[in-house]
XYZ file of C-alpha atoms in Angstrom:
543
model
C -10.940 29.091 7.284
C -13.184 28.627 10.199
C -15.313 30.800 12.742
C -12.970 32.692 15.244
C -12.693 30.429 17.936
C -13.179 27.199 16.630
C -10.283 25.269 15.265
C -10.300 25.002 11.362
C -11.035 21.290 9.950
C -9.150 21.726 6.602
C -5.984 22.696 7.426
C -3.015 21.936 5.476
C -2.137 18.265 7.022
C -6.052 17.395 5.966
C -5.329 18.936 2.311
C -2.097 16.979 2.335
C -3.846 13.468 3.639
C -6.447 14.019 1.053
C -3.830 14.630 -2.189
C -2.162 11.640 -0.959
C -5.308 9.361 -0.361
C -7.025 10.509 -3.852
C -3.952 9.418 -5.465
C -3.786 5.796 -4.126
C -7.630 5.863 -4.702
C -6.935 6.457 -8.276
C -3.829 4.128 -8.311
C -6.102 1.617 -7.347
C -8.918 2.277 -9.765
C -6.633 3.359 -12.363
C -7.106 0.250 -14.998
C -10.828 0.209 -14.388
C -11.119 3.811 -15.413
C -9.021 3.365 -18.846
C -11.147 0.530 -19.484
C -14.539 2.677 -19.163
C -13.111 5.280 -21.751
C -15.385 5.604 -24.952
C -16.352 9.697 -24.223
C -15.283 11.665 -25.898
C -12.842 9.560 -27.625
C -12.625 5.580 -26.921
C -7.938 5.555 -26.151
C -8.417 4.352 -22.863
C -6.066 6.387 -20.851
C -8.472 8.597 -18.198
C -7.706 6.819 -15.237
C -3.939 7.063 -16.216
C -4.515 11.004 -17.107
C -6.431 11.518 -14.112
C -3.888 9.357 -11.816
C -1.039 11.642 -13.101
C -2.498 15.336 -12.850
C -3.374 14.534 -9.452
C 0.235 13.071 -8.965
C 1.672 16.240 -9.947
C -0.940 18.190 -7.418
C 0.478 15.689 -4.644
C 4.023 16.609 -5.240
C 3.370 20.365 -5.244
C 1.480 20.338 -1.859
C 4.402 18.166 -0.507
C 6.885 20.441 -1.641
C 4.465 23.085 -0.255
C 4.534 21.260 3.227
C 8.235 20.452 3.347
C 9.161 23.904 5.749
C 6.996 22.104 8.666
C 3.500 23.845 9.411
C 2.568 26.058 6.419
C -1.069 27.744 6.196
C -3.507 26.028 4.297
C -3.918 28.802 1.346
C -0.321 28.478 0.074
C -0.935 24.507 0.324
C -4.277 24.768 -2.003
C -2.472 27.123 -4.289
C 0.452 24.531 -4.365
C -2.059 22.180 -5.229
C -4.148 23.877 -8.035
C -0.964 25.167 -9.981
C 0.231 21.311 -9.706
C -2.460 20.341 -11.277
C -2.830 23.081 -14.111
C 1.150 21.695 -14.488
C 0.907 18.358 -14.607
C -2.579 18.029 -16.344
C -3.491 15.333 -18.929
C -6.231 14.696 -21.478
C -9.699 15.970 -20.921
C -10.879 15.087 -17.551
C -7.192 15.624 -16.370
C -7.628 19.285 -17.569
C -11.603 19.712 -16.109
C -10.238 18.266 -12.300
C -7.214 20.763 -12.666
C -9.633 23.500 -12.792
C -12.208 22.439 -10.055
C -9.244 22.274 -7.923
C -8.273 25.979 -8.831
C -12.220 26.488 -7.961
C -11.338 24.599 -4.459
C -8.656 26.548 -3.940
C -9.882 29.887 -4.307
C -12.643 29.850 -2.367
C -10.928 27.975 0.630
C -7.663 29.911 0.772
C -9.986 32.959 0.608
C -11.991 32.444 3.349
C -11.905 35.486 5.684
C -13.482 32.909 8.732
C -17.020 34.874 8.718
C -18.592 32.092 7.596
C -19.095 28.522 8.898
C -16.683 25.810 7.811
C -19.340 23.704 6.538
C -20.782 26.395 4.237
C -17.201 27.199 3.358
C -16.359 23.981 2.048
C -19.914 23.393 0.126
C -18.971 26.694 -1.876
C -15.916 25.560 -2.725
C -17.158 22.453 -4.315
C -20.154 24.727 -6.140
C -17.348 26.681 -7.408
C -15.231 23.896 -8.434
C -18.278 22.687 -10.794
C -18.845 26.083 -12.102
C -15.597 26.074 -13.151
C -15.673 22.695 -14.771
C -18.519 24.168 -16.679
C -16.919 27.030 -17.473
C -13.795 25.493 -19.029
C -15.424 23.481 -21.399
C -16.412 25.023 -25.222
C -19.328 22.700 -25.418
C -20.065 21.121 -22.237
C -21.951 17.478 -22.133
C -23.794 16.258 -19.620
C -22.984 12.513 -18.221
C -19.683 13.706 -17.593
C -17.380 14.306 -14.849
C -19.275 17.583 -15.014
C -22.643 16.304 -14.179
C -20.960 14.334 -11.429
C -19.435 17.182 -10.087
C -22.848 19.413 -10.181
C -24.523 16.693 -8.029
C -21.750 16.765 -5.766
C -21.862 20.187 -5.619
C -25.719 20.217 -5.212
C -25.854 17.810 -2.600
C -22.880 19.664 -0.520
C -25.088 23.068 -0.828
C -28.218 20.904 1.083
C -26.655 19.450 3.674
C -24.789 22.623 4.791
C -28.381 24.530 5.119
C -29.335 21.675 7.484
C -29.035 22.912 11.324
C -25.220 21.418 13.314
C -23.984 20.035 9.635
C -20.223 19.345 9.742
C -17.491 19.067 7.440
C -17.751 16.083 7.397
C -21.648 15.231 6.544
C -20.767 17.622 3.502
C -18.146 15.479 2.340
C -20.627 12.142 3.174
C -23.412 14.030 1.069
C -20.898 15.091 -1.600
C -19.534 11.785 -2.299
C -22.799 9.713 -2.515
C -24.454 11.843 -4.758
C -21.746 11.689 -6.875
C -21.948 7.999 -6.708
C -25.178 7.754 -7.650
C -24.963 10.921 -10.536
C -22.085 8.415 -12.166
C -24.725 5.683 -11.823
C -26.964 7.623 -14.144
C -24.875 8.730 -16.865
C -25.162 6.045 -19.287
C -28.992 7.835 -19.304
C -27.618 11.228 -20.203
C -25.001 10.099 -22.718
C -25.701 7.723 -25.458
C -21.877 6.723 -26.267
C -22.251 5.420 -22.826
C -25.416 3.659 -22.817
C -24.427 1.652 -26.311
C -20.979 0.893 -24.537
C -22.648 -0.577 -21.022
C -20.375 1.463 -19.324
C -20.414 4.932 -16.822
C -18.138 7.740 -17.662
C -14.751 7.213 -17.116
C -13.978 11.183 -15.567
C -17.094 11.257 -13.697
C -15.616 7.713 -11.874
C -12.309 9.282 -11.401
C -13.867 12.430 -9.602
C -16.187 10.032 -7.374
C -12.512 8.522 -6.183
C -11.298 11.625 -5.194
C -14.524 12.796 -3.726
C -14.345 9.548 -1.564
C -11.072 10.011 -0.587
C -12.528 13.285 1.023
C -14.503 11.429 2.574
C -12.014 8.673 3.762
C -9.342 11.407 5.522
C -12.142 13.192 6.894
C -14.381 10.634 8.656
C -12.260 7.664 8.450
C -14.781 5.573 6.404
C -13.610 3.074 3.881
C -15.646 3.450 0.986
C -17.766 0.777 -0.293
C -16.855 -1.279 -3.315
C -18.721 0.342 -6.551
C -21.668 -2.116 -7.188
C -23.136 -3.153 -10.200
C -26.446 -1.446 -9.401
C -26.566 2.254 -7.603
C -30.411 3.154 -7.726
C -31.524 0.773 -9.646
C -29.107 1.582 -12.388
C -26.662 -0.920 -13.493
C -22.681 0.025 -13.520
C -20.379 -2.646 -15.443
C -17.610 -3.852 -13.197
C -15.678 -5.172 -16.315
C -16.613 -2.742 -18.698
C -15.913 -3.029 -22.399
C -14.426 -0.317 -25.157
C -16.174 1.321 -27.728
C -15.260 -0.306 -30.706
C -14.982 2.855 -33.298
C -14.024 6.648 -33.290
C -14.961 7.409 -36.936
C -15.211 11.139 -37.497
C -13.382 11.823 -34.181
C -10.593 14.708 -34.758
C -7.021 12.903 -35.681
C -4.851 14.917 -32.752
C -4.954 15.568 -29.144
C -2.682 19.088 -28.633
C -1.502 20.085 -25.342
C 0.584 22.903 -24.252
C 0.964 24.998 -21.412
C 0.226 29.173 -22.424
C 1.712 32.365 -21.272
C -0.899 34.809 -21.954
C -2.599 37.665 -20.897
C -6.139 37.396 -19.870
C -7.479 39.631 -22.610
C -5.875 36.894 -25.191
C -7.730 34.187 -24.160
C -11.117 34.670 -25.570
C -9.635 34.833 -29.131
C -7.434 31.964 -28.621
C -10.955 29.907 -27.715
C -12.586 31.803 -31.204
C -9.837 30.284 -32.861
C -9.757 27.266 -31.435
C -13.361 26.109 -31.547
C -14.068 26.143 -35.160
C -11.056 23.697 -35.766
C -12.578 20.640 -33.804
C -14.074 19.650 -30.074
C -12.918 18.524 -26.788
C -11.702 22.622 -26.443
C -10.649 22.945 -22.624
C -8.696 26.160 -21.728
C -8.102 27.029 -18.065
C -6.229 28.722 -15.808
C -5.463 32.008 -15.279
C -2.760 34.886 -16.453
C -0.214 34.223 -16.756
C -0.328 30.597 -16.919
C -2.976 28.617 -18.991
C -3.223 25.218 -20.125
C -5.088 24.458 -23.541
C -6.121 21.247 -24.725
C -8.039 20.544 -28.188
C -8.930 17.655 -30.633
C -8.434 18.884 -34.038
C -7.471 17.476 -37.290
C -5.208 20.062 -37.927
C -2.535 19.996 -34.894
C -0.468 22.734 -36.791
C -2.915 25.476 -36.767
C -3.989 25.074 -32.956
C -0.183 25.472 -31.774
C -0.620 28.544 -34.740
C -3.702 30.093 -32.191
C -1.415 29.414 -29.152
C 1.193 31.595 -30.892
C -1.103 34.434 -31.674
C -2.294 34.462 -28.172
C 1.024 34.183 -26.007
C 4.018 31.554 -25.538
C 2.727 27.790 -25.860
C 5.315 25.661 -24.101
C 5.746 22.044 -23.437
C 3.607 21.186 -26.402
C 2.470 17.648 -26.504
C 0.395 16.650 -29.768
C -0.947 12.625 -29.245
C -2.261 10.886 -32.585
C -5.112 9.867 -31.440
C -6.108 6.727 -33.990
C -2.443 5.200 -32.836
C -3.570 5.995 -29.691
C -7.103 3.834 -29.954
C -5.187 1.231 -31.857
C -1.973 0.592 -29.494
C 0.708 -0.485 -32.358
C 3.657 -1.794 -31.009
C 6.671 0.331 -32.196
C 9.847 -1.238 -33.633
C 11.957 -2.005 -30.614
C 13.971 -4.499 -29.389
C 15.241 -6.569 -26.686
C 14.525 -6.412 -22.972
C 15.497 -4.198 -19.636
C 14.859 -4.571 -16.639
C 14.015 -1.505 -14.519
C 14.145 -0.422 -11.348
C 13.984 1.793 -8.324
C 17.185 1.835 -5.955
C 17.046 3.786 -2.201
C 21.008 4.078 -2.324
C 23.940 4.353 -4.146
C 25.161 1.018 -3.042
C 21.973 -0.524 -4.047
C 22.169 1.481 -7.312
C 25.463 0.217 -8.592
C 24.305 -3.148 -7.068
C 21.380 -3.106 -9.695
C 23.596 -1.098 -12.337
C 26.033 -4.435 -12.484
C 23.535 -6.638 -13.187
C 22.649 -4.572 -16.464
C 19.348 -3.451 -14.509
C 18.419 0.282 -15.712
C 18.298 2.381 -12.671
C 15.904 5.222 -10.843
C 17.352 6.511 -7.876
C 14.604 7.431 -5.282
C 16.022 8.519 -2.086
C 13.935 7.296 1.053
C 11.580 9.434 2.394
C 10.767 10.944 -1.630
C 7.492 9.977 -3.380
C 8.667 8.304 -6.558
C 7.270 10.119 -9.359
C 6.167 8.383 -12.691
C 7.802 11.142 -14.643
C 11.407 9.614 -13.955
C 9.924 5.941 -14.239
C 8.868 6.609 -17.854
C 11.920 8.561 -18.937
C 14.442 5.379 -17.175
C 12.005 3.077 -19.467
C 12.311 5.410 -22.697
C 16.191 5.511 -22.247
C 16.765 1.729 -21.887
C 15.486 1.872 -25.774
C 14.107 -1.592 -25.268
C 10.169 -3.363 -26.577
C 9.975 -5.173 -23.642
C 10.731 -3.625 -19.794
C 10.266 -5.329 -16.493
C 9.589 -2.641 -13.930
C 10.862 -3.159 -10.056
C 9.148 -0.825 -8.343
C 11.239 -2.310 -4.900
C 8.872 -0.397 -2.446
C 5.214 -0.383 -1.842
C 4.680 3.466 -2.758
C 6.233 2.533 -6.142
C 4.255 0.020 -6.974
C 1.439 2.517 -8.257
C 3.868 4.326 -10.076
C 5.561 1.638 -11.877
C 1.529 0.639 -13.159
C 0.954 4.043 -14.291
C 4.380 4.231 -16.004
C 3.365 1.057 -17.190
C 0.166 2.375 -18.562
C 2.066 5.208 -20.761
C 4.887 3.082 -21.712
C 2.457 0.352 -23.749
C 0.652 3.536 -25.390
C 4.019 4.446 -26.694
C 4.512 0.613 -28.021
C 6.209 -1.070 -25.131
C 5.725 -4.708 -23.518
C 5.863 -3.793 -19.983
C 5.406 -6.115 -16.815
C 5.248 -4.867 -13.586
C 6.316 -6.768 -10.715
C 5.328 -5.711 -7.262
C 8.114 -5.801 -5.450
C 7.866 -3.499 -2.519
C 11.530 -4.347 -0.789
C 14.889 -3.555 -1.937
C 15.188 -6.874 -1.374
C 12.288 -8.648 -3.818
C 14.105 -6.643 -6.415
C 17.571 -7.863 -5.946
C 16.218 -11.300 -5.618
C 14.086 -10.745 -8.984
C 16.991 -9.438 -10.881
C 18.964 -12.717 -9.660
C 16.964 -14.894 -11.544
C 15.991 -12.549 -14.718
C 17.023 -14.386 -17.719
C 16.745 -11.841 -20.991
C 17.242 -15.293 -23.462
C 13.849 -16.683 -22.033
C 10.286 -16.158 -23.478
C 9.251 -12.559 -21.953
C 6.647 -14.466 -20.069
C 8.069 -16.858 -18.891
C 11.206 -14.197 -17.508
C 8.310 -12.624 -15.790
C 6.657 -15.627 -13.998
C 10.192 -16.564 -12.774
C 10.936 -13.334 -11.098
C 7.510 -12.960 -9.898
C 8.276 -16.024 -8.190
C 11.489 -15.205 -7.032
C 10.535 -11.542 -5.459
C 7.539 -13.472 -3.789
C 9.203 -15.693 -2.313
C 11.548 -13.557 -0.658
C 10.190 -12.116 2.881
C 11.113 -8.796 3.770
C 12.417 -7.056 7.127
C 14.694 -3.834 8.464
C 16.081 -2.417 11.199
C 16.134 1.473 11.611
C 15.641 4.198 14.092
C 12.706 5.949 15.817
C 13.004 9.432 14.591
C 9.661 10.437 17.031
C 7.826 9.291 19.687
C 4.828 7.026 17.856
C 2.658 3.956 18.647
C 3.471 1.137 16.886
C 2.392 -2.617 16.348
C 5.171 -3.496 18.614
C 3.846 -0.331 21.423
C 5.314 3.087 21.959
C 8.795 3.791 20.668
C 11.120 6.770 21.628
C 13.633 8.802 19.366
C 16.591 6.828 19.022
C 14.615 3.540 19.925
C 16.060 0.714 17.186
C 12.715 -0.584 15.815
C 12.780 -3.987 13.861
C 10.633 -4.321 10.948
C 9.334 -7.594 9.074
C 7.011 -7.476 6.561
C 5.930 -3.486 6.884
C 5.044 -4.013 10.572
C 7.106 -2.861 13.523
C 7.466 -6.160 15.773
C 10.743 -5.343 17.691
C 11.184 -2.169 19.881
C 14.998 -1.990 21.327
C 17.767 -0.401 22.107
C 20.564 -2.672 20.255
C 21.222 -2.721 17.072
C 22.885 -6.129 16.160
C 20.125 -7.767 19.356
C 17.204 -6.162 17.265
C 18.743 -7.138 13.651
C 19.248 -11.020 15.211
C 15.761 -10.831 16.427
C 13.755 -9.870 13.106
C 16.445 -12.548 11.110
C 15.516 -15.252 13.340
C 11.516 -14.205 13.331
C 11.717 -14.377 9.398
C 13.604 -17.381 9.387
C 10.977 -19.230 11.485
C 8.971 -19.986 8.632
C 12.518 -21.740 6.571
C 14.860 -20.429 4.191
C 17.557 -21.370 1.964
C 19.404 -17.777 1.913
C 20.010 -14.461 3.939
C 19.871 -11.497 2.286
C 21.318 -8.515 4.047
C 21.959 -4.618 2.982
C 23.838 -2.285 4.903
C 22.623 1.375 4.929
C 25.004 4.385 4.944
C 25.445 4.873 8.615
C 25.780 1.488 9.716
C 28.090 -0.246 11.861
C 30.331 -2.381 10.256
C 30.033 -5.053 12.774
C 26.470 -5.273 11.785
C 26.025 -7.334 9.241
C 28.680 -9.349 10.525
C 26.912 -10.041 14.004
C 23.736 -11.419 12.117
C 25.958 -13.830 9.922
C 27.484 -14.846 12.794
C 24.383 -15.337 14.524
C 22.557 -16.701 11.230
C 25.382 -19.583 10.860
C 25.148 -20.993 14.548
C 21.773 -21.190 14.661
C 21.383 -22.269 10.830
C 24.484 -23.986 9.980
C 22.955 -25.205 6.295
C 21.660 -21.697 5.284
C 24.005 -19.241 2.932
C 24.743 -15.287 3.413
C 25.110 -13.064 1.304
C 26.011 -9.421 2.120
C 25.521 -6.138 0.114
C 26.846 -2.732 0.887
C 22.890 -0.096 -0.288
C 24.021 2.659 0.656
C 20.596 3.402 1.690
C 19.570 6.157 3.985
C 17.432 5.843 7.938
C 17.504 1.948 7.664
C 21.163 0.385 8.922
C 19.985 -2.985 7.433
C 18.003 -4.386 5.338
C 17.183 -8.070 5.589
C 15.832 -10.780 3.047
C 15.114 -14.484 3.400
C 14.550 -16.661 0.273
């Protein structure tokens, strides 16, 4: 991927930084995007659709990364058949295809060319085949976005000592200011006050290439870009009369040759037609009114599998469904902490440290508990994006969901303490808000690598205390570091102690900080759990 001799800049860690930094972008923007959604039909679920696809991409190039230093073309293939497997909805469908586009050219790069000019064709690429995807493309979409990106890559690489980098600077603000303009180029978006809701999601991810490349933060989206305005609390469009009543989805084993009839077939039946891919696998997605005769076409042309058809008027409207009661839901690191949750009636994910939650199993643990109102506990600060976008699909399907952002085993337990199913949902929800944030947070585990931390450098098998998510203990000590981050924590008051014991702790442990916890702070309680939990031998919680 780079000219012999000069050391490539987007390897597989920098693919694997950017999946993961697109995907909190998105997190973060996620609600804003669903709230710009009126094209092509006003349900309000791209950022969510967008936010998931991408999720799936993640996971694949994880996976893809797991066996230590892979190349970078089995990495971007990882990535672009994630995608294609985890799309959703429209724009979900179009960025699953520009990342095949991505992919192909970069993991087919024989190294005659510069990187720079690589990277530029890959992004032309990916907008040709966003183009090409689309039955009737529309400009003021993700697609124009992506063609000014594309554009503005292509320029800056014919400029003399361009780097990867100043394409991915020249990439993401043009497609800034290409969003900027689409309420000119689309009148559903104009009438609405609002920018497309794809063409925002791909200026996140085009920013996060930014981000892992050059290190800049980008800059908050401001109402004006060029003179032309872009809504910060945008607003939906209020009808979708004549819109096609069903989204279909499935995922097609075909042969190449099958495809252009499938899209004959399709087309005539209603809009929104997306079909990409490549043989063997395909994914096809289609508004029609008839959701019966496009899984028919799918048929004809191959095996459709994992069909999803959405009614899209329920989706617009958001019913609630007939359910009852309340659940609480949550993630647990161990199988002490799971059975710890489990007694207290709290419906239980398992997510082993060091493993990306994944919204998948959130949704299907909220599903299960058969409740109309959930509680979500994401109990660690990678979940807490997950548990919103979980969130996000739950209340589509008819569910009160609440999301508290607990990001410690310990916030959750404290949460679940005080949850109170016979009390107003709201008012169940402030109360273990307040409990979880109330509750500070700290560990104790051990240095698996030589790294610098807040605290300074740390060795393998250094014992590293933790308060808050920041490393401000380096020793060598268990039960001397554990007393150390208890007392730190405690510095600021407390009423109760909190501590978890992981799977290979000592069993003197927990004891020594009680011990130490009651001479020093004679009026405060203890309380002592066995987790369970993997790589941290305590965890520690003051209320």
């Amino acid at each position: 991927m780079s000219v012999a001799g000069v050391e490539p800049v987007l390897d597989a860690r920098v693919v694997l930084r950017w999946c993961r930094a697109a995907l909190a972008g998105l997190a973060e923007a996620r609600e804003e995007i669903d709230a710009l959604n009126v094209y092509p039909v006003p349900d309000g679920d791209t950022g969510t659709n967008l936010y998931l696809t991408l999720e799936s991409a993640t996971q694949a190039a994880e996976q893809a990364c797991a066996d230590g230093s892979p190349a970078t073309g089995p990495v971007l293939q990882a990535v672009a058949r994630g995608a294609l497997l985890g799309a959703r909805g429209n724009s979900g469908v179009i960025l699953s295809q520009m990342l095949r586009g991505v992919a192909d050219v970069l993991s087919q790069d024989d190294g005659s060319r510069p990187e720079p000019a690589v990277f530029a064709a890959a992004l032309t690429r990916a907008a040709d085949a966003g183009y090409a995807a689309v039955a009737t493309p529309v400009e003021g979409t993700i697609l124009t976005v992506a063609r000014a990106a594309a554009e503005a890559a292509t320029g800056r690489a014919g400029t003399p000592g361009a780097t990867v980098p100043d394409i991915a600077v020249a990439a993401a603000q043009a497609a800034r200011q290409a969003l900027a303009r689409t309420p000119d180029q689309l009148e559903v978006l104009r009438r609405a006050g609002v920018v497309d809701a794809g063409g925002r999601g791909l200026a996140v991810v085009l920013d996060a290439f930014d981000t892992v490349l050059t290190g800049r933060r980008p800059l908050a989206y401001p109402r004006t870009i060029d003179g032309h305005a872009v809504p910060v609390v945008p607003v939906h469009a209020q009808d979708a009369e004549g819109a096609p009543s069903f989204e279909v989805m499935y995922l097609l084993d075909a042969e190449a040759d099958a495809i252009p009839a499938l899209r004959a077939t399709l087309e005539p039946l209603g809009d929104s037609l997306i079909v990409v891919g490549g043989e063997p696998l395909w994914n096809v997605h289609v508004h029609v009114d008839d959701a019966g005769a496009a899984i028919e076409a799918g048929l004809a042309a191959g095996r459709p599998h994992r069909i999803r058809v959405t009614y899209l008027a329920e989706q617009i409207a958001r019913p609630h469904k007939t359910r009852v009661g309340r659940a609480v839901v949550a993630f647990a690191a161990g199988e002490g902490l799971a059975g710890l949750f489990e007694s207290a009636g709290v419906t239980v994910v398992r997510t082993p440290v060091g493993r990306r939650p994944s919204t998948a199993e959130m949704l299907e643990a909220i599903r299960r508990s058969g409740a109309g109102e959930v509680v979500l506990l994401p109990n660690e600060r990678d979940g807490v994006p997950v548990a919103e976008a979980a969130a996000a699909e739950a209340r589509a399907e008819g569910t009160r969901v609440a999301v508290i952002p607990t990001r410690a085993q310990v916030q959750g337990i404290a949460a679940t303490a005080v949850h109170e199913p016979a009390r107003a949902f709201d008012a169940d929800v402030v109360a273990m808000t307040t409990a979880a944030g109330h509750t500070r947070h700290g560990a104790v585990t051990v240095a698996a690598r030589e790294a610098v931390t807040s605290a300074g450098v740390c060795r393998p098998g250094d014992v590293l205390g933790v308060v808050e998510g920041d490393f401000v203990v380096i020793g060598t000590d268990p039960t001397t570091v554990a007393v150390d981050v208890t007392e730190r924590m405690l510095s600021a008051g407390g009423e109760l102690v909190t501590l978890v014991t992981g799977a290979d702790a000592d069993v003197t442990l927990a004891d020594a900080v009680v011990a130490a916890v009651h001479r020093s702070h004679p009026e405060i309680d203890t309380v002592v759990y066995d987790g369970g939990q993997p790589r941290y031998p305590l965890l520690i919680g003051v209320e």
